[in-house]
């Protein structure tokens, strides 16, 4: 019976030591996991800060682009109005109309005499217009 008791005591001691070793290993693993969790949380905070900064920059760029688009739209409207006014001025002013026609004829290769006859320009003006429009 002594052997049986001795065996039981050895077994209990073995299980106590085994439980202590397993507990120690799990505590080490938990400690490493805790450190890893802290590192990951720190990385997550840094990434959230970077994301926030990037979102702010994107908002600024988007706002700037919208401002530029609005200015371009305004300029397009103003240019259209200016073109309309220019066409109106050219249409109302017969001299301008003749000069526009003379410029087109000069581009097409008309002679001094043709410009004088068709556009009623003096010789000096016709020659000057051809000299300006002459390809270089």
PDB file of N, CA, C and O in Angstrom, residues 55-134:
ATOM      1  N   UNK A  55      -7.337  62.832 -45.441  1.00  0.00           N
ATOM      2  CA  UNK A  55      -8.704  63.283 -45.714  1.00  0.00           C
ATOM      3  C   UNK A  55      -8.779  64.809 -45.715  1.00  0.00           C
ATOM      4  O   UNK A  55      -9.468  65.397 -46.555  1.00  0.00           O
ATOM      5  N   UNK A  56      -8.054  65.442 -44.795  1.00  0.00           N
ATOM      6  CA  UNK A  56      -8.025  66.906 -44.767  1.00  0.00           C
ATOM      7  C   UNK A  56      -7.392  67.458 -46.043  1.00  0.00           C
ATOM      8  O   UNK A  56      -7.898  68.420 -46.630  1.00  0.00           O
ATOM      9  N   UNK A  57      -6.287  66.852 -46.476  1.00  0.00           N
ATOM     10  CA  UNK A  57      -5.629  67.303 -47.706  1.00  0.00           C
ATOM     11  C   UNK A  57      -6.553  67.120 -48.910  1.00  0.00           C
ATOM     12  O   UNK A  57      -6.641  67.991 -49.776  1.00  0.00           O
ATOM     13  N   UNK A  58      -7.240  65.976 -48.962  1.00  0.00           N
ATOM     14  CA  UNK A  58      -8.169  65.726 -50.062  1.00  0.00           C
ATOM     15  C   UNK A  58      -9.284  66.758 -50.073  1.00  0.00           C
ATOM     16  O   UNK A  58      -9.664  67.267 -51.136  1.00  0.00           O
ATOM     17  N   UNK A  59      -9.782  67.105 -48.911  1.00  0.00           N
ATOM     18  CA  UNK A  59     -10.839  68.113 -48.825  1.00  0.00           C
ATOM     19  C   UNK A  59     -10.338  69.462 -49.348  1.00  0.00           C
ATOM     20  O   UNK A  59     -11.039  70.151 -50.087  1.00  0.00           O
ATOM     21  N   UNK A  60      -9.102  69.820 -48.976  1.00  0.00           N
ATOM     22  CA  UNK A  60      -8.525  71.082 -49.449  1.00  0.00           C
ATOM     23  C   UNK A  60      -8.348  71.074 -50.964  1.00  0.00           C
ATOM     24  O   UNK A  60      -8.662  72.060 -51.643  1.00  0.00           O
ATOM     25  N   UNK A  61      -7.857  69.960 -51.495  1.00  0.00           N
ATOM     26  CA  UNK A  61      -7.663  69.857 -52.947  1.00  0.00           C
ATOM     27  C   UNK A  61      -9.013  69.934 -53.659  1.00  0.00           C
ATOM     28  O   UNK A  61      -9.164  70.628 -54.672  1.00  0.00           O
ATOM     29  N   UNK A  62      -9.992  69.214 -53.110  1.00  0.00           N
ATOM     30  CA  UNK A  62     -11.326  69.213 -53.722  1.00  0.00           C
ATOM     31  C   UNK A  62     -11.920  70.615 -53.702  1.00  0.00           C
ATOM     32  O   UNK A  62     -12.495  71.074 -54.698  1.00  0.00           O
ATOM     33  N   UNK A  63     -11.768  71.323 -52.584  1.00  0.00           N
ATOM     34  CA  UNK A  63     -12.285  72.695 -52.484  1.00  0.00           C
ATOM     35  C   UNK A  63     -11.583  73.607 -53.491  1.00  0.00           C
ATOM     36  O   UNK A  63     -12.224  74.426 -54.148  1.00  0.00           O
ATOM     37  N   UNK A  64     -10.257  73.447 -53.592  1.00  0.00           N
ATOM     38  CA  UNK A  64      -9.510  74.259 -54.556  1.00  0.00           C
ATOM     39  C   UNK A  64      -9.933  73.980 -55.984  1.00  0.00           C
ATOM     40  O   UNK A  64     -10.094  74.899 -56.787  1.00  0.00           O
ATOM     41  N   UNK A  65     -10.133  72.710 -56.292  1.00  0.00           N
ATOM     42  CA  UNK A  65     -10.547  72.342 -57.654  1.00  0.00           C
ATOM     43  C   UNK A  65     -11.926  72.907 -57.968  1.00  0.00           C
ATOM     44  O   UNK A  65     -12.171  73.379 -59.087  1.00  0.00           O
ATOM     45  N   UNK A  66     -12.806  72.889 -56.982  1.00  0.00           N
ATOM     46  CA  UNK A  66     -14.146  73.440 -57.208  1.00  0.00           C
ATOM     47  C   UNK A  66     -14.073  74.946 -57.442  1.00  0.00           C
ATOM     48  O   UNK A  66     -14.790  75.483 -58.291  1.00  0.00           O
ATOM     49  N   UNK A  67     -13.184  75.624 -56.702  1.00  0.00           N
ATOM     50  CA  UNK A  67     -13.009  77.061 -56.905  1.00  0.00           C
ATOM     51  C   UNK A  67     -12.468  77.374 -58.282  1.00  0.00           C
ATOM     52  O   UNK A  67     -12.930  78.305 -58.954  1.00  0.00           O
ATOM     53  N   UNK A  68     -11.490  76.593 -58.710  1.00  0.00           N
ATOM     54  CA  UNK A  68     -10.909  76.792 -60.038  1.00  0.00           C
ATOM     55  C   UNK A  68     -11.957  76.524 -61.113  1.00  0.00           C
ATOM     56  O   UNK A  68     -12.069  77.275 -62.092  1.00  0.00           O
ATOM     57  N   UNK A  69     -12.741  75.473 -60.932  1.00  0.00           N
ATOM     58  CA  UNK A  69     -13.784  75.150 -61.917  1.00  0.00           C
ATOM     59  C   UNK A  69     -14.797  76.288 -62.026  1.00  0.00           C
ATOM     60  O   UNK A  69     -15.227  76.648 -63.130  1.00  0.00           O
ATOM     61  N   UNK A  70     -15.162  76.873 -60.891  1.00  0.00           N
ATOM     62  CA  UNK A  70     -16.114  77.988 -60.913  1.00  0.00           C
ATOM     63  C   UNK A  70     -15.521  79.187 -61.638  1.00  0.00           C
ATOM     64  O   UNK A  70     -16.201  79.850 -62.432  1.00  0.00           O
ATOM     65  N   UNK A  71     -14.241  79.468 -61.391  1.00  0.00           N
ATOM     66  CA  UNK A  71     -13.587  80.598 -62.069  1.00  0.00           C
ATOM     67  C   UNK A  71     -13.489  80.351 -63.570  1.00  0.00           C
ATOM     68  O   UNK A  71     -13.711  81.256 -64.374  1.00  0.00           O
ATOM     69  N   UNK A  72     -13.159  79.119 -63.955  1.00  0.00           N
ATOM     70  CA  UNK A  72     -13.076  78.790 -65.383  1.00  0.00           C
ATOM     71  C   UNK A  72     -14.446  78.952 -66.035  1.00  0.00           C
ATOM     72  O   UNK A  72     -14.562  79.502 -67.136  1.00  0.00           O
ATOM     73  N   UNK A  73     -15.479  78.505 -65.344  1.00  0.00           N
ATOM     74  CA  UNK A  73     -16.838  78.641 -65.883  1.00  0.00           C
ATOM     75  C   UNK A  73     -17.184  80.111 -66.079  1.00  0.00           C
ATOM     76  O   UNK A  73     -17.730  80.494 -67.119  1.00  0.00           O
ATOM     77  N   UNK A  74     -16.862  80.942 -65.093  1.00  0.00           N
ATOM     78  CA  UNK A  74     -17.111  82.386 -65.220  1.00  0.00           C
ATOM     79  C   UNK A  74     -16.345  82.978 -66.392  1.00  0.00           C
ATOM     80  O   UNK A  74     -16.880  83.791 -67.151  1.00  0.00           O
ATOM     81  N   UNK A  75     -15.079  82.561 -66.543  1.00  0.00           N
ATOM     82  CA  UNK A  75     -14.272  83.083 -67.652  1.00  0.00           C
ATOM     83  C   UNK A  75     -14.835  82.663 -69.007  1.00  0.00           C
ATOM     84  O   UNK A  75     -14.829  83.443 -69.957  1.00  0.00           O
ATOM     85  N   UNK A  76     -15.319  81.424 -69.094  1.00  0.00           N
ATOM     86  CA  UNK A  76     -15.910  80.955 -70.351  1.00  0.00           C
ATOM     87  C   UNK A  76     -17.132  81.802 -70.702  1.00  0.00           C
ATOM     88  O   UNK A  76     -17.318  82.206 -71.858  1.00  0.00           O
ATOM     89  N   UNK A  77     -17.941  82.099 -69.702  1.00  0.00           N
ATOM     90  CA  UNK A  77     -19.123  82.939 -69.939  1.00  0.00           C
ATOM     91  C   UNK A  77     -18.694  84.331 -70.385  1.00  0.00           C
ATOM     92  O   UNK A  77     -19.237  84.885 -71.352  1.00  0.00           O
ATOM     93  N   UNK A  78     -17.697  84.904 -69.707  1.00  0.00           N
ATOM     94  CA  UNK A  78     -17.223  86.252 -70.069  1.00  0.00           C
ATOM     95  C   UNK A  78     -16.639  86.270 -71.475  1.00  0.00           C
ATOM     96  O   UNK A  78     -16.867  87.211 -72.238  1.00  0.00           O
ATOM     97  N   UNK A  79     -15.884  85.238 -71.828  1.00  0.00           N
ATOM     98  CA  UNK A  79     -15.307  85.177 -73.176  1.00  0.00           C
ATOM     99  C   UNK A  79     -16.413  85.087 -74.214  1.00  0.00           C
ATOM    100  O   UNK A  79     -16.352  85.738 -75.264  1.00  0.00           O
ATOM    101  N   UNK A  80     -17.433  84.292 -73.920  1.00  0.00           N
ATOM    102  CA  UNK A  80     -18.565  84.200 -74.848  1.00  0.00           C
ATOM    103  C   UNK A  80     -19.241  85.544 -75.043  1.00  0.00           C
ATOM    104  O   UNK A  80     -19.576  85.931 -76.180  1.00  0.00           O
ATOM    105  N   UNK A  81     -19.427  86.267 -73.941  1.00  0.00           N
ATOM    106  CA  UNK A  81     -20.042  87.600 -74.043  1.00  0.00           C
ATOM    107  C   UNK A  81     -19.157  88.550 -74.836  1.00  0.00           C
ATOM    108  O   UNK A  81     -19.647  89.336 -75.653  1.00  0.00           O
ATOM    109  N   UNK A  82     -17.853  88.469 -74.612  1.00  0.00           N
ATOM    110  CA  UNK A  82     -16.927  89.329 -75.345  1.00  0.00           C
ATOM    111  C   UNK A  82     -16.941  88.994 -76.837  1.00  0.00           C
ATOM    112  O   UNK A  82     -16.880  89.900 -77.682  1.00  0.00           O
ATOM    113  N   UNK A  83     -17.014  87.712 -77.168  1.00  0.00           N
ATOM    114  CA  UNK A  83     -17.079  87.335 -78.585  1.00  0.00           C
ATOM    115  C   UNK A  83     -18.353  87.864 -79.224  1.00  0.00           C
ATOM    116  O   UNK A  83     -18.337  88.358 -80.357  1.00  0.00           O
ATOM    117  N   UNK A  84     -19.454  87.756 -78.475  1.00  0.00           N
ATOM    118  CA  UNK A  84     -20.720  88.280 -79.004  1.00  0.00           C
ATOM    119  C   UNK A  84     -20.631  89.783 -79.243  1.00  0.00           C
ATOM    120  O   UNK A  84     -21.069  90.287 -80.285  1.00  0.00           O
ATOM    121  N   UNK A  85     -20.045  90.496 -78.279  1.00  0.00           N
ATOM    122  CA  UNK A  85     -19.907  91.952 -78.433  1.00  0.00           C
ATOM    123  C   UNK A  85     -18.995  92.300 -79.602  1.00  0.00           C
ATOM    124  O   UNK A  85     -19.266  93.220 -80.367  1.00  0.00           O
ATOM    125  N   UNK A  86     -17.913  91.549 -79.756  1.00  0.00           N
ATOM    126  CA  UNK A  86     -16.990  91.795 -80.861  1.00  0.00           C
ATOM    127  C   UNK A  86     -17.680  91.575 -82.201  1.00  0.00           C
ATOM    128  O   UNK A  86     -17.530  92.389 -83.123  1.00  0.00           O
ATOM    129  N   UNK A  87     -18.443  90.497 -82.295  1.00  0.00           N
ATOM    130  CA  UNK A  87     -19.176  90.242 -83.544  1.00  0.00           C
ATOM    131  C   UNK A  87     -20.198  91.340 -83.810  1.00  0.00           C
ATOM    132  O   UNK A  87     -20.387  91.760 -84.955  1.00  0.00           O
ATOM    133  N   UNK A  88     -20.833  91.803 -82.741  1.00  0.00           N
ATOM    134  CA  UNK A  88     -21.812  92.875 -82.892  1.00  0.00           C
ATOM    135  C   UNK A  88     -21.142  94.156 -83.378  1.00  0.00           C
ATOM    136  O   UNK A  88     -21.643  94.838 -84.275  1.00  0.00           O
ATOM    137  N   UNK A  89     -19.980  94.467 -82.802  1.00  0.00           N
ATOM    138  CA  UNK A  89     -19.237  95.663 -83.220  1.00  0.00           C
ATOM    139  C   UNK A  89     -18.806  95.528 -84.670  1.00  0.00           C
ATOM    140  O   UNK A  89     -18.928  96.479 -85.460  1.00  0.00           O
ATOM    141  N   UNK A  90     -18.318  94.366 -85.021  1.00  0.00           N
ATOM    142  CA  UNK A  90     -17.889  94.162 -86.410  1.00  0.00           C
ATOM    143  C   UNK A  90     -19.066  94.284 -87.367  1.00  0.00           C
ATOM    144  O   UNK A  90     -18.936  94.790 -88.477  1.00  0.00           O
ATOM    145  N   UNK A  91     -20.222  93.809 -86.932  1.00  0.00           N
ATOM    146  CA  UNK A  91     -21.403  93.864 -87.790  1.00  0.00           C
ATOM    147  C   UNK A  91     -21.907  95.294 -87.934  1.00  0.00           C
ATOM    148  O   UNK A  91     -22.332  95.703 -89.020  1.00  0.00           O
ATOM    149  N   UNK A  92     -21.847  96.079 -86.854  1.00  0.00           N
ATOM    150  CA  UNK A  92     -22.374  97.435 -86.894  1.00  0.00           C
ATOM    151  C   UNK A  92     -21.426  98.421 -87.562  1.00  0.00           C
ATOM    152  O   UNK A  92     -21.864  99.378 -88.184  1.00  0.00           O
ATOM    153  N   UNK A  93     -20.138  98.218 -87.448  1.00  0.00           N
ATOM    154  CA  UNK A  93     -19.158  99.141 -88.012  1.00  0.00           C
ATOM    155  C   UNK A  93     -18.780  98.673 -89.420  1.00  0.00           C
ATOM    156  O   UNK A  93     -18.093  97.672 -89.588  1.00  0.00           O
ATOM    157  N   UNK A  94     -19.229  99.395 -90.443  1.00  0.00           N
ATOM    158  CA  UNK A  94     -18.943  98.950 -91.808  1.00  0.00           C
ATOM    159  C   UNK A  94     -17.449  98.950 -92.129  1.00  0.00           C
ATOM    160  O   UNK A  94     -16.972  98.112 -92.890  1.00  0.00           O
ATOM    161  N   UNK A  95     -16.692  99.888 -91.525  1.00  0.00           N
ATOM    162  CA  UNK A  95     -15.257  99.908 -91.785  1.00  0.00           C
ATOM    163  C   UNK A  95     -14.595  98.647 -91.258  1.00  0.00           C
ATOM    164  O   UNK A  95     -13.731  98.054 -91.906  1.00  0.00           O
ATOM    165  N   UNK A  96     -14.996  98.244 -90.058  1.00  0.00           N
ATOM    166  CA  UNK A  96     -14.431  97.027 -89.469  1.00  0.00           C
ATOM    167  C   UNK A  96     -14.798  95.828 -90.322  1.00  0.00           C
ATOM    168  O   UNK A  96     -13.987  94.922 -90.535  1.00  0.00           O
ATOM    169  N   UNK A  97     -16.020  95.825 -90.813  1.00  0.00           N
ATOM    170  CA  UNK A  97     -16.466  94.727 -91.663  1.00  0.00           C
ATOM    171  C   UNK A  97     -15.605  94.648 -92.925  1.00  0.00           C
ATOM    172  O   UNK A  97     -15.189  93.565 -93.345  1.00  0.00           O
ATOM    173  N   UNK A  98     -15.312  95.805 -93.504  1.00  0.00           N
ATOM    174  CA  UNK A  98     -14.484  95.824 -94.711  1.00  0.00           C
ATOM    175  C   UNK A  98     -13.064  95.368 -94.390  1.00  0.00           C
ATOM    176  O   UNK A  98     -12.443  94.636 -95.169  1.00  0.00           O
ATOM    177  N   UNK A  99     -12.523  95.801 -93.252  1.00  0.00           N
ATOM    178  CA  UNK A  99     -11.172  95.385 -92.885  1.00  0.00           C
ATOM    179  C   UNK A  99     -11.121  93.879 -92.599  1.00  0.00           C
ATOM    180  O   UNK A  99     -10.148  93.210 -92.932  1.00  0.00           O
ATOM    181  N   UNK A 100     -12.163  93.348 -91.976  1.00  0.00           N
ATOM    182  CA  UNK A 100     -12.207  91.896 -91.726  1.00  0.00           C
ATOM    183  C   UNK A 100     -12.245  91.141 -93.048  1.00  0.00           C
ATOM    184  O   UNK A 100     -11.535  90.146 -93.228  1.00  0.00           O
ATOM    185  N   UNK A 101     -13.052  91.645 -93.970  1.00  0.00           N
ATOM    186  CA  UNK A 101     -13.127  91.007 -95.288  1.00  0.00           C
ATOM    187  C   UNK A 101     -11.788  91.127 -96.003  1.00  0.00           C
ATOM    188  O   UNK A 101     -11.312  90.176 -96.623  1.00  0.00           O
ATOM    189  N   UNK A 102     -11.131  92.298 -95.898  1.00  0.00           N
ATOM    190  CA  UNK A 102      -9.833  92.503 -96.545  1.00  0.00           C
ATOM    191  C   UNK A 102      -8.790  91.565 -95.951  1.00  0.00           C
ATOM    192  O   UNK A 102      -7.957  91.001 -96.677  1.00  0.00           O
ATOM    193  N   UNK A 103      -8.823  91.354 -94.621  1.00  0.00           N
ATOM    194  CA  UNK A 103      -7.868  90.449 -93.971  1.00  0.00           C
ATOM    195  C   UNK A 103      -8.079  89.023 -94.464  1.00  0.00           C
ATOM    196  O   UNK A 103      -7.112  88.298 -94.738  1.00  0.00           O
ATOM    197  N   UNK A 104      -9.328  88.634 -94.597  1.00  0.00           N
ATOM    198  CA  UNK A 104      -9.611  87.280 -95.102  1.00  0.00           C
ATOM    199  C   UNK A 104      -9.142  87.125 -96.548  1.00  0.00           C
ATOM    200  O   UNK A 104      -8.581  86.105 -96.925  1.00  0.00           O
ATOM    201  N   UNK A 105      -9.371  88.165 -97.347  1.00  0.00           N
ATOM    202  CA  UNK A 105      -8.934  88.109 -98.751  1.00  0.00           C
ATOM    203  C   UNK A 105      -7.410  88.070 -98.824  1.00  0.00           C
ATOM    204  O   UNK A 105      -6.844  87.344 -99.654  1.00  0.00           O
ATOM    205  N   UNK A 106      -6.720  88.832 -97.951  1.00  0.00           N
ATOM    206  CA  UNK A 106      -5.257  88.841 -97.944  1.00  0.00           C
ATOM    207  C   UNK A 106      -4.739  87.455 -97.574  1.00  0.00           C
ATOM    208  O   UNK A 106      -3.767  86.965 -98.154  1.00  0.00           O
ATOM    209  N   UNK A 107      -5.394  86.810 -96.607  1.00  0.00           N
ATOM    210  CA  UNK A 107      -5.013  85.446 -96.228  1.00  0.00           C
ATOM    211  C   UNK A 107      -5.197  84.482 -97.393  1.00  0.00           C
ATOM    212  O   UNK A 107      -4.441  83.519 -97.547  1.00  0.00           O
ATOM    213  N   UNK A 108      -6.208  84.764 -98.222  1.00  0.00           N
ATOM    214  CA  UNK A 108      -6.491  83.888 -99.354  1.00  0.00           C
ATOM    215  C   UNK A 108      -5.587  84.179-100.548  1.00  0.00           C
ATOM    216  O   UNK A 108      -5.637  83.474-101.558  1.00  0.00           O
ATOM    217  N   UNK A 109      -4.765  85.244-100.452  1.00  0.00           N
ATOM    218  CA  UNK A 109      -3.808  85.523-101.518  1.00  0.00           C
ATOM    219  C   UNK A 109      -4.255  86.587-102.498  1.00  0.00           C
ATOM    220  O   UNK A 109      -3.775  86.647-103.637  1.00  0.00           O
ATOM    221  N   UNK A 110      -5.173  87.466-102.082  1.00  0.00           N
ATOM    222  CA  UNK A 110      -5.656  88.524-102.980  1.00  0.00           C
ATOM    223  C   UNK A 110      -4.538  89.541-103.241  1.00  0.00           C
ATOM    224  O   UNK A 110      -3.622  89.708-102.447  1.00  0.00           O
ATOM    225  N   UNK A 111      -4.653  90.245-104.353  1.00  0.00           N
ATOM    226  CA  UNK A 111      -3.659  91.258-104.730  1.00  0.00           C
ATOM    227  C   UNK A 111      -4.067  92.618-104.165  1.00  0.00           C
ATOM    228  O   UNK A 111      -5.177  92.793-103.662  1.00  0.00           O
ATOM    229  N   UNK A 112      -3.163  93.597-104.283  1.00  0.00           N
ATOM    230  CA  UNK A 112      -3.431  94.957-103.810  1.00  0.00           C
ATOM    231  C   UNK A 112      -4.638  95.518-104.539  1.00  0.00           C
ATOM    232  O   UNK A 112      -5.525  96.133-103.939  1.00  0.00           O
ATOM    233  N   UNK A 113      -4.687  95.304-105.849  1.00  0.00           N
ATOM    234  CA  UNK A 113      -5.789  95.845-106.645  1.00  0.00           C
ATOM    235  C   UNK A 113      -7.130  95.238-106.243  1.00  0.00           C
ATOM    236  O   UNK A 113      -8.151  95.929-106.175  1.00  0.00           O
ATOM    237  N   UNK A 114      -7.141  93.937-105.955  1.00  0.00           N
ATOM    238  CA  UNK A 114      -8.395  93.295-105.534  1.00  0.00           C
ATOM    239  C   UNK A 114      -8.867  93.875-104.195  1.00  0.00           C
ATOM    240  O   UNK A 114     -10.065  94.121-104.013  1.00  0.00           O
ATOM    241  N   UNK A 115      -7.940  94.081-103.275  1.00  0.00           N
ATOM    242  CA  UNK A 115      -8.304  94.655-101.975  1.00  0.00           C
ATOM    243  C   UNK A 115      -8.836  96.075-102.147  1.00  0.00           C
ATOM    244  O   UNK A 115      -9.814  96.466-101.509  1.00  0.00           O
ATOM    245  N   UNK A 116      -8.200  96.847-103.027  1.00  0.00           N
ATOM    246  CA  UNK A 116      -8.645  98.222-103.254  1.00  0.00           C
ATOM    247  C   UNK A 116     -10.044  98.239-103.848  1.00  0.00           C
ATOM    248  O   UNK A 116     -10.888  99.030-103.434  1.00  0.00           O
ATOM    249  N   UNK A 117     -10.268  97.364-104.798  1.00  0.00           N
ATOM    250  CA  UNK A 117     -11.545  97.347-105.508  1.00  0.00           C
ATOM    251  C   UNK A 117     -12.669  96.783-104.629  1.00  0.00           C
ATOM    252  O   UNK A 117     -13.724  97.403-104.483  1.00  0.00           O
ATOM    253  N   UNK A 118     -12.477  95.611-104.008  1.00  0.00           N
ATOM    254  CA  UNK A 118     -13.541  94.933-103.272  1.00  0.00           C
ATOM    255  C   UNK A 118     -13.825  95.569-101.910  1.00  0.00           C
ATOM    256  O   UNK A 118     -14.963  95.599-101.470  1.00  0.00           O
ATOM    257  N   UNK A 119     -12.790  96.063-101.247  1.00  0.00           N
ATOM    258  CA  UNK A 119     -12.953  96.571 -99.877  1.00  0.00           C
ATOM    259  C   UNK A 119     -12.857  98.088 -99.798  1.00  0.00           C
ATOM    260  O   UNK A 119     -12.906  98.658 -98.697  1.00  0.00           O
ATOM    261  N   UNK A 120     -12.663  98.731-100.936  1.00  0.00           N
ATOM    262  CA  UNK A 120     -12.590 100.183-101.006  1.00  0.00           C
ATOM    263  C   UNK A 120     -11.497 100.734-100.083  1.00  0.00           C
ATOM    264  O   UNK A 120     -11.699 101.688 -99.342  1.00  0.00           O
ATOM    265  N   UNK A 121     -10.330 100.106-100.151  1.00  0.00           N
ATOM    266  CA  UNK A 121      -9.194 100.539 -99.357  1.00  0.00           C
ATOM    267  C   UNK A 121      -8.261 101.386-100.206  1.00  0.00           C
ATOM    268  O   UNK A 121      -8.091 101.121-101.401  1.00  0.00           O
ATOM    269  N   UNK A 122      -7.629 102.385 -99.612  1.00  0.00           N
ATOM    270  CA  UNK A 122      -6.591 103.108-100.345  1.00  0.00           C
ATOM    271  C   UNK A 122      -5.405 102.179-100.572  1.00  0.00           C
ATOM    272  O   UNK A 122      -5.218 101.187 -99.852  1.00  0.00           O
ATOM    273  N   UNK A 123      -4.585 102.481-101.574  1.00  0.00           N
ATOM    274  CA  UNK A 123      -3.453 101.628-101.942  1.00  0.00           C
ATOM    275  C   UNK A 123      -2.525 101.396-100.746  1.00  0.00           C
ATOM    276  O   UNK A 123      -2.102 100.278-100.487  1.00  0.00           O
ATOM    277  N   UNK A 124      -2.222 102.457 -99.995  1.00  0.00           N
ATOM    278  CA  UNK A 124      -1.283 102.335 -98.878  1.00  0.00           C
ATOM    279  C   UNK A 124      -1.807 101.343 -97.830  1.00  0.00           C
ATOM    280  O   UNK A 124      -1.056 100.508 -97.305  1.00  0.00           O
ATOM    281  N   UNK A 125      -3.115 101.397 -97.554  1.00  0.00           N
ATOM    282  CA  UNK A 125      -3.685 100.468 -96.565  1.00  0.00           C
ATOM    283  C   UNK A 125      -3.681  99.042 -97.096  1.00  0.00           C
ATOM    284  O   UNK A 125      -3.412  98.090 -96.355  1.00  0.00           O
ATOM    285  N   UNK A 126      -4.001  98.876 -98.364  1.00  0.00           N
ATOM    286  CA  UNK A 126      -4.006  97.537 -98.962  1.00  0.00           C
ATOM    287  C   UNK A 126      -2.602  96.945 -98.932  1.00  0.00           C
ATOM    288  O   UNK A 126      -2.415  95.760 -98.612  1.00  0.00           O
ATOM    289  N   UNK A 127      -1.591  97.768 -99.281  1.00  0.00           N
ATOM    290  CA  UNK A 127      -0.206  97.283 -99.257  1.00  0.00           C
ATOM    291  C   UNK A 127       0.236  96.936 -97.832  1.00  0.00           C
ATOM    292  O   UNK A 127       0.906  95.927 -97.597  1.00  0.00           O
ATOM    293  N   UNK A 128      -0.147  97.781 -96.896  1.00  0.00           N
ATOM    294  CA  UNK A 128       0.210  97.539 -95.497  1.00  0.00           C
ATOM    295  C   UNK A 128      -0.434  96.237 -95.007  1.00  0.00           C
ATOM    296  O   UNK A 128       0.213  95.420 -94.342  1.00  0.00           O
ATOM    297  N   UNK A 129      -1.699  96.041 -95.334  1.00  0.00           N
ATOM    298  CA  UNK A 129      -2.398  94.822 -94.920  1.00  0.00           C
ATOM    299  C   UNK A 129      -1.732  93.585 -95.511  1.00  0.00           C
ATOM    300  O   UNK A 129      -1.525  92.592 -94.818  1.00  0.00           O
ATOM    301  N   UNK A 130      -1.357  93.645 -96.760  1.00  0.00           N
ATOM    302  CA  UNK A 130      -0.683  92.497 -97.383  1.00  0.00           C
ATOM    303  C   UNK A 130       0.694  92.269 -96.766  1.00  0.00           C
ATOM    304  O   UNK A 130       1.111  91.126 -96.589  1.00  0.00           O
ATOM    305  N   UNK A 131       1.376  93.352 -96.404  1.00  0.00           N
ATOM    306  CA  UNK A 131       2.687  93.200 -95.789  1.00  0.00           C
ATOM    307  C   UNK A 131       2.555  92.538 -94.408  1.00  0.00           C
ATOM    308  O   UNK A 131       3.383  91.700 -94.025  1.00  0.00           O
ATOM    309  N   UNK A 132       1.534  92.894 -93.684  1.00  0.00           N
ATOM    310  CA  UNK A 132       1.315  92.301 -92.356  1.00  0.00           C
ATOM    311  C   UNK A 132       0.903  90.841 -92.475  1.00  0.00           C
ATOM    312  O   UNK A 132       1.336  89.996 -91.710  1.00  0.00           O
ATOM    313  N   UNK A 133       0.061  90.512 -93.434  1.00  0.00           N
ATOM    314  CA  UNK A 133      -0.465  89.172 -93.590  1.00  0.00           C
ATOM    315  C   UNK A 133       0.452  88.241 -94.373  1.00  0.00           C
ATOM    316  O   UNK A 133       0.211  87.043 -94.455  1.00  0.00           O
ATOM    317  N   UNK A 134       1.493  88.809 -94.929  1.00  0.00           N
ATOM    318  CA  UNK A 134       2.424  88.011 -95.746  1.00  0.00           C
ATOM    319  C   UNK A 134       3.067  86.919 -94.901  1.00  0.00           C
ATOM    320  O   UNK A 134       3.601  87.184 -93.829  1.00  0.00           O
TER     321      UNK A 134
END
